Short mmCIF file of C-alpha atoms in Angstrom, two decimals:
data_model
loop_
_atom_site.label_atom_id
_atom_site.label_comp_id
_atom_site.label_asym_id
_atom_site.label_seq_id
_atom_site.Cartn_x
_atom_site.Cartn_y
_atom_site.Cartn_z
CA UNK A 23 98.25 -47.35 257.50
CA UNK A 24 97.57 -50.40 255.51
CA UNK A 25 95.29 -50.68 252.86
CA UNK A 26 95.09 -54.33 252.26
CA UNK A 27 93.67 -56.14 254.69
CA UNK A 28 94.33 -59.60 255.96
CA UNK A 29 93.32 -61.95 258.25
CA UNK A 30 95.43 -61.70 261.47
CA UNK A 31 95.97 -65.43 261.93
CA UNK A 32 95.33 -68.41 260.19
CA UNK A 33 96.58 -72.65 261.50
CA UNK A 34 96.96 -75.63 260.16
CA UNK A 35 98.05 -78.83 260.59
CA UNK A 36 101.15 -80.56 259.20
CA UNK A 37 100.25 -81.67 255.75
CA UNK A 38 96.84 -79.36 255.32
CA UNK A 39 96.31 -76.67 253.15
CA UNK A 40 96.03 -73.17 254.66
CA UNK A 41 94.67 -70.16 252.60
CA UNK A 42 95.49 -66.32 252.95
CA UNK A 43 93.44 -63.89 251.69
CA UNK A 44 94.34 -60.55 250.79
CA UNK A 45 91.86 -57.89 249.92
CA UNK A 46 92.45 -54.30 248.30
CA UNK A 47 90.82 -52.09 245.76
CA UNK A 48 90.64 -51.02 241.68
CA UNK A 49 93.56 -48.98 242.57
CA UNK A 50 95.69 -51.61 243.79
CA UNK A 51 95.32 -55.23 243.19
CA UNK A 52 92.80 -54.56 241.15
CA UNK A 53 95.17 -53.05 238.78
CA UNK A 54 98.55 -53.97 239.60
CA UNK A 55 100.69 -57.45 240.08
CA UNK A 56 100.45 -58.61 244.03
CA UNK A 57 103.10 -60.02 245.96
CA UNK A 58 104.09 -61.90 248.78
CA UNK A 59 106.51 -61.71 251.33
CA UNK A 60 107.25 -64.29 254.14
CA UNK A 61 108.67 -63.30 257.28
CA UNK A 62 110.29 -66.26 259.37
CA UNK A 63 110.43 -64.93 263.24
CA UNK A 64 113.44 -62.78 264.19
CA UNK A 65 114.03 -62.76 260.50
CA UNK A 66 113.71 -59.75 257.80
CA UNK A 67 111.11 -60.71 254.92
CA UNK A 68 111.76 -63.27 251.65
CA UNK A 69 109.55 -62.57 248.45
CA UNK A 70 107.79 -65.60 248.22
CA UNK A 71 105.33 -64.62 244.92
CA UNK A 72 105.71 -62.05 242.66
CA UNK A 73 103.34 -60.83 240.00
CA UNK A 74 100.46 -62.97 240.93
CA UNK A 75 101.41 -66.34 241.04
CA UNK A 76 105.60 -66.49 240.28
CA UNK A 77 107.79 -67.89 242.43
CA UNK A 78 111.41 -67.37 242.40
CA UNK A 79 113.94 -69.85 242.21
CA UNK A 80 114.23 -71.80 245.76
CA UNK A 81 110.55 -71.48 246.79
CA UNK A 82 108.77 -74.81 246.91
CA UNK A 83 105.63 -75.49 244.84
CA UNK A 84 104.20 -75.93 247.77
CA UNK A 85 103.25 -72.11 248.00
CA UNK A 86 101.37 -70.87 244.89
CA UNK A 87 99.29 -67.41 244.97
CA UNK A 88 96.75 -66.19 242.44
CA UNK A 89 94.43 -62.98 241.99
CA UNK A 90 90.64 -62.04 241.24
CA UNK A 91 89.44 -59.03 241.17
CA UNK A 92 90.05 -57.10 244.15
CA UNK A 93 91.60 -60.02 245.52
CA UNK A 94 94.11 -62.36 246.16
CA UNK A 95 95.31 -65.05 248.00
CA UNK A 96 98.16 -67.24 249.25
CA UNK A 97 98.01 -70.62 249.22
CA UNK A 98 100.01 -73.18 251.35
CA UNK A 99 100.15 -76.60 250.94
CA UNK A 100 101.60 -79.41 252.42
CA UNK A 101 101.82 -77.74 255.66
CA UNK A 102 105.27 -77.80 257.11
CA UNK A 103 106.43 -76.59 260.46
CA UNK A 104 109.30 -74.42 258.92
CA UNK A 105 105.94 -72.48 257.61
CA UNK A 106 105.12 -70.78 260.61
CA UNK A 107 105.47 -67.40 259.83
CA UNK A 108 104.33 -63.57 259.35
CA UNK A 109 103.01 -63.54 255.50
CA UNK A 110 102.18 -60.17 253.66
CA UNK A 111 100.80 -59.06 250.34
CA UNK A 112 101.68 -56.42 248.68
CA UNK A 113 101.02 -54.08 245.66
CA UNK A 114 101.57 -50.72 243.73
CA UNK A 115 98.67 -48.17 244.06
CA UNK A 116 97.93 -46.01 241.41
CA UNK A 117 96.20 -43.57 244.09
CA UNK A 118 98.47 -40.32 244.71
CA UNK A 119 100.72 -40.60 242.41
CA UNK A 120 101.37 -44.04 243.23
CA UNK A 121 103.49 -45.82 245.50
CA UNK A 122 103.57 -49.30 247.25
CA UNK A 123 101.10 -50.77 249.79
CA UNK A 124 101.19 -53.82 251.77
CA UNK A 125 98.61 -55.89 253.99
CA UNK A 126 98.62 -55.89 257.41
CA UNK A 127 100.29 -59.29 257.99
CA UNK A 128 99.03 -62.95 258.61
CA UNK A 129 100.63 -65.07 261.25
CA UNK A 130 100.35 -68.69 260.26
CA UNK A 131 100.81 -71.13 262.83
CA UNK A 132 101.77 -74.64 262.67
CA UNK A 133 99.25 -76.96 265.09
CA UNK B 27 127.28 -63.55 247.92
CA UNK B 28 124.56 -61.20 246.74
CA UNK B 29 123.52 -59.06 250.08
CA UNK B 30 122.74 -55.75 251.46
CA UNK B 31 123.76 -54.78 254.85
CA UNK B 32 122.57 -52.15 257.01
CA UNK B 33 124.03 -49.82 259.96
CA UNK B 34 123.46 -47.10 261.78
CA UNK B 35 121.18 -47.73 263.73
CA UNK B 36 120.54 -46.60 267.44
CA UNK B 37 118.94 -44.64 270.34
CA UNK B 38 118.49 -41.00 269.33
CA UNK B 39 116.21 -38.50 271.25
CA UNK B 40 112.97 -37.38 269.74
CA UNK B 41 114.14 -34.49 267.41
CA UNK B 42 117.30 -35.64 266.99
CA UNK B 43 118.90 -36.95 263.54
CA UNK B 44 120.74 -40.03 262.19
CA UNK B 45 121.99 -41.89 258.85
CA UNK B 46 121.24 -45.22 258.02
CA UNK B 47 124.00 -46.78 255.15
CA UNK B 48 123.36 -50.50 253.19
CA UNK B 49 126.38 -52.07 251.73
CA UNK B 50 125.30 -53.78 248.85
CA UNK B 51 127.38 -56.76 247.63
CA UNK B 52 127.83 -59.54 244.87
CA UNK B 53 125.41 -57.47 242.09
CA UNK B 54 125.68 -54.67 240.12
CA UNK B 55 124.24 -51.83 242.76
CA UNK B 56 124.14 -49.18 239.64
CA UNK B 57 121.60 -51.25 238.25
CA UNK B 58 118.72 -51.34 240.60
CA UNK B 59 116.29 -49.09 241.96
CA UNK B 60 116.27 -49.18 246.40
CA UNK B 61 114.19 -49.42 249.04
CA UNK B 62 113.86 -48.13 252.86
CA UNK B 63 111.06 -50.58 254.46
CA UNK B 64 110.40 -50.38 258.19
CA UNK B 65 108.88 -52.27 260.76
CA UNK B 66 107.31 -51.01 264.54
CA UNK B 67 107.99 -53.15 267.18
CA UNK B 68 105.73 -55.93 266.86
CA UNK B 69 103.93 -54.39 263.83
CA UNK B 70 103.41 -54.73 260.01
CA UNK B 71 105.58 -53.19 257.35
CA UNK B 72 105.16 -49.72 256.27
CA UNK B 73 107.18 -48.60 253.11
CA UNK B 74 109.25 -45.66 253.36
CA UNK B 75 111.22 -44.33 250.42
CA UNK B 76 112.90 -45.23 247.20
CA UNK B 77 115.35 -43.83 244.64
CA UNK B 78 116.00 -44.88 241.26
CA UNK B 79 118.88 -46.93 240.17
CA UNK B 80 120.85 -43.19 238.99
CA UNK B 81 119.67 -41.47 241.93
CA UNK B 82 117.26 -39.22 239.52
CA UNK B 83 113.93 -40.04 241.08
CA UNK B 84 112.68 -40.53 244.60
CA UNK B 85 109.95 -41.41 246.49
CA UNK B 86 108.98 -40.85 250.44
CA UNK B 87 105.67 -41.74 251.76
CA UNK B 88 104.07 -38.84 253.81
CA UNK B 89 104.55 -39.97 257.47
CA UNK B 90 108.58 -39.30 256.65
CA UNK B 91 108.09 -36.43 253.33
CA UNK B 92 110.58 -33.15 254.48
CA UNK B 93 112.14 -35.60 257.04
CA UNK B 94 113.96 -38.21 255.59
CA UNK B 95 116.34 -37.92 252.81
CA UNK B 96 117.04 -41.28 250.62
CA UNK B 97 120.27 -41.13 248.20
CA UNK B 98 122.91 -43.17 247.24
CA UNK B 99 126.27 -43.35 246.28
CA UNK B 100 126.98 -46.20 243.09
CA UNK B 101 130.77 -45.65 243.54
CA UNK B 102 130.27 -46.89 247.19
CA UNK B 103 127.75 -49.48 245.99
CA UNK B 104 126.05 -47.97 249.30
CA UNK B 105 122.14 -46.92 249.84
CA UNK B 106 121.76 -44.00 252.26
CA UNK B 107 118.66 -43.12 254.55
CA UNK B 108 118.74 -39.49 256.35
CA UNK B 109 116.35 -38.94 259.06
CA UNK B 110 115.96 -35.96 260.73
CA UNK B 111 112.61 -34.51 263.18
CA UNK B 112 112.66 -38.11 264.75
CA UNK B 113 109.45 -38.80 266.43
CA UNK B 114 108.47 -41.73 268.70
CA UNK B 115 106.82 -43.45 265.93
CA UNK B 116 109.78 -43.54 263.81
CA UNK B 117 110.98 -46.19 266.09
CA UNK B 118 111.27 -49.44 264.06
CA UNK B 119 113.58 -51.59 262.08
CA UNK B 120 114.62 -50.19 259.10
CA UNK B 121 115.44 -52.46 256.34
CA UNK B 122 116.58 -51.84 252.73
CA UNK B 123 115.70 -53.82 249.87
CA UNK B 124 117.00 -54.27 246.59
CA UNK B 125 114.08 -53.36 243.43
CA UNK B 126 113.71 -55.95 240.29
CA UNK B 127 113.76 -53.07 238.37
CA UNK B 128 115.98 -50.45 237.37
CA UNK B 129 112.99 -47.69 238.01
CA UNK B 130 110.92 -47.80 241.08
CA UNK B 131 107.32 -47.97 240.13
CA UNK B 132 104.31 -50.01 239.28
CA UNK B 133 106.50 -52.79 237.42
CA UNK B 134 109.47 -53.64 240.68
CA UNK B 135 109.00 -55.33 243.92
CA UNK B 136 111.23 -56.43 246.42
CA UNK B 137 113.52 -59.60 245.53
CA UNK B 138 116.48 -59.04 248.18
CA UNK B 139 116.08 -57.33 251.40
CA UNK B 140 118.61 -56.94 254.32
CA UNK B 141 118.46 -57.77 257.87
CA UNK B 142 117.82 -54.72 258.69
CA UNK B 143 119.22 -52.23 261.82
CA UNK B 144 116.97 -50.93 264.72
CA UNK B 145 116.21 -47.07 265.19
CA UNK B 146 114.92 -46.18 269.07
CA UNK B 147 113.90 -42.92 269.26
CA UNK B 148 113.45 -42.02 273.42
CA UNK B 149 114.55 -39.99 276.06
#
C-alpha cells in the first residue's frame, strides 16, 4: 500500500493555478528527493519533476514542485486542458532496507 | 528513438506462470539500472522490482518476494520479469522503466517508462 498520501482529486479552471500536495514521513520525503509523475488517460506515466523541483527537458514551466519537511507539492499553473490527468509523487524510503514509494494518485480535472 | 517496449502479457490462471520481456532501444541498456512498475485496474502504482545496470543487485517488494524473478540480458538489450504463484491481485499492467542511474537506490528515479503490457490472472 501507499505511503504517501494525496488528495484524490483536485479542478481548476483554464488559466488557474491548481496545487497537489503530497505528504510522507522522516523516512521518505523527509529524507530523500520527491518526484513526480504525470499520467495522461490511457497513457503509461511521464516524470514530470525530479529531485524536488527539476524538470526535464520538454516540461513547461508551467509545472514547478518544491518540498518542506514532510512535504511536498505540485504546482500547476496556467491551467491547460491537456493537464487533465492522474499525478503521483514519489520517493525512496530508507525504511526496510529501502526501496521506492509512491502516493496514491491525484486526478486533476480541467472545469 | 529512445524506448522500451513490453510483451508478454496475457490471461493466465491463478497459479499459473508467465514472462514479461522490454526491448529497450536508442540508449545504451548496459548502462542503466530497470524497473518493473504495475498498475491494478483502475488503481495507483505499486513498484515491483529492480536490478542493477550488471544484473548484480535486485530488488522485489514483498507482495511479489519468492515469486517473481527480475533479470536481464545486456546482449539482448532486453529487461526480463518472471512471475510465477499468480494470484488475482497480480492482475495489472506491468510497465518497465528505465533508472537515471546506473545503481538502483536512493539517488535514481524513473526518466523513461514503457507502455506497458496487461497481465489477467482468472479462471
Amino acid at each position: 500500500q501507499s505511503v504517501l498520501t494525496q488528495p484524490p482529486s483536485a479542478s481548476g479552471t483554464p488559466g488557474q493555478r491548481v496545487t497537489i500536495s503530497c505528504s510522507g514521513s522522516s523516512s521518505n520525503i523527509g529524507s530523500n528527493y520527491v518526484y513526480w509523475y504525470q499520467q495522461l488517460p490511457g497513457t503509461a506515466p511521464k516524470l514530470l519533476i525530479y529531485r524536488n523541483n527539476q524538470r526535464p527537458s520538454g516540461v513547461p514551466d508551467r509545472f514547478s514542485g518544491s518540498k518542506s519537511g514532510t512535504s511536498a507539492s505540485l504546482a500547476i499553473s496556467g491551467l491547460r486542458s491537456e493537464d487533465e490527468a492522474d499525478y503521483y509523487c514519489a520517493a525512496w524510503d530508507d525504511s526496510l532496507s529501502g526501496h521506492y514509494v509512491f502516493g496514491t494518485g491525484t486526478k486533476v480535472t480541467v472545469l | 528513438e529512445v524506448q522500451l517496449v513490453e510483451s508478454g502479457g496475457g490471461l493466465v490462471q491463478p497459479g499459473g506462470s508467465l514472462r514479461l520481456s522490454c526491448a529497450a532501444s536508442g540508449f545504451t541498456f548496459s548502462s542503466y539500472a530497470m524497473h518493473w512498475v504495475r498498475q491494478a485496474p483502475g488503481k495507483g502504482l505499486e513498484y515491483v522490482s529492480a536490478i542493477s545496470s550488471n544484473g548484480g543487485s535486485t530488488y522485489y517488494a514483498n507482495s511479489v518476494k519468492g515469486r517473481f524473478t527480475i533479470s536481464r540480458d545486456n546482449s539482448k538489450n532486453t529487461l526480463y520479469l518472471q512471475m510465477g504463484s499468480l494470484r488475482a491481485e497480480d492482475m495489472a499492467v506491468y510497465y518497465c522503466a528505465r533508472d537515471y542511474d546506473p545503481n538502483w537506490g536512493v539517488y535514481g528515479y524513473f526518466d523513461l517508462w514503457g507502455r506497458g503490457t496487461l497481465v489477467t490472472v482468472s479462471s
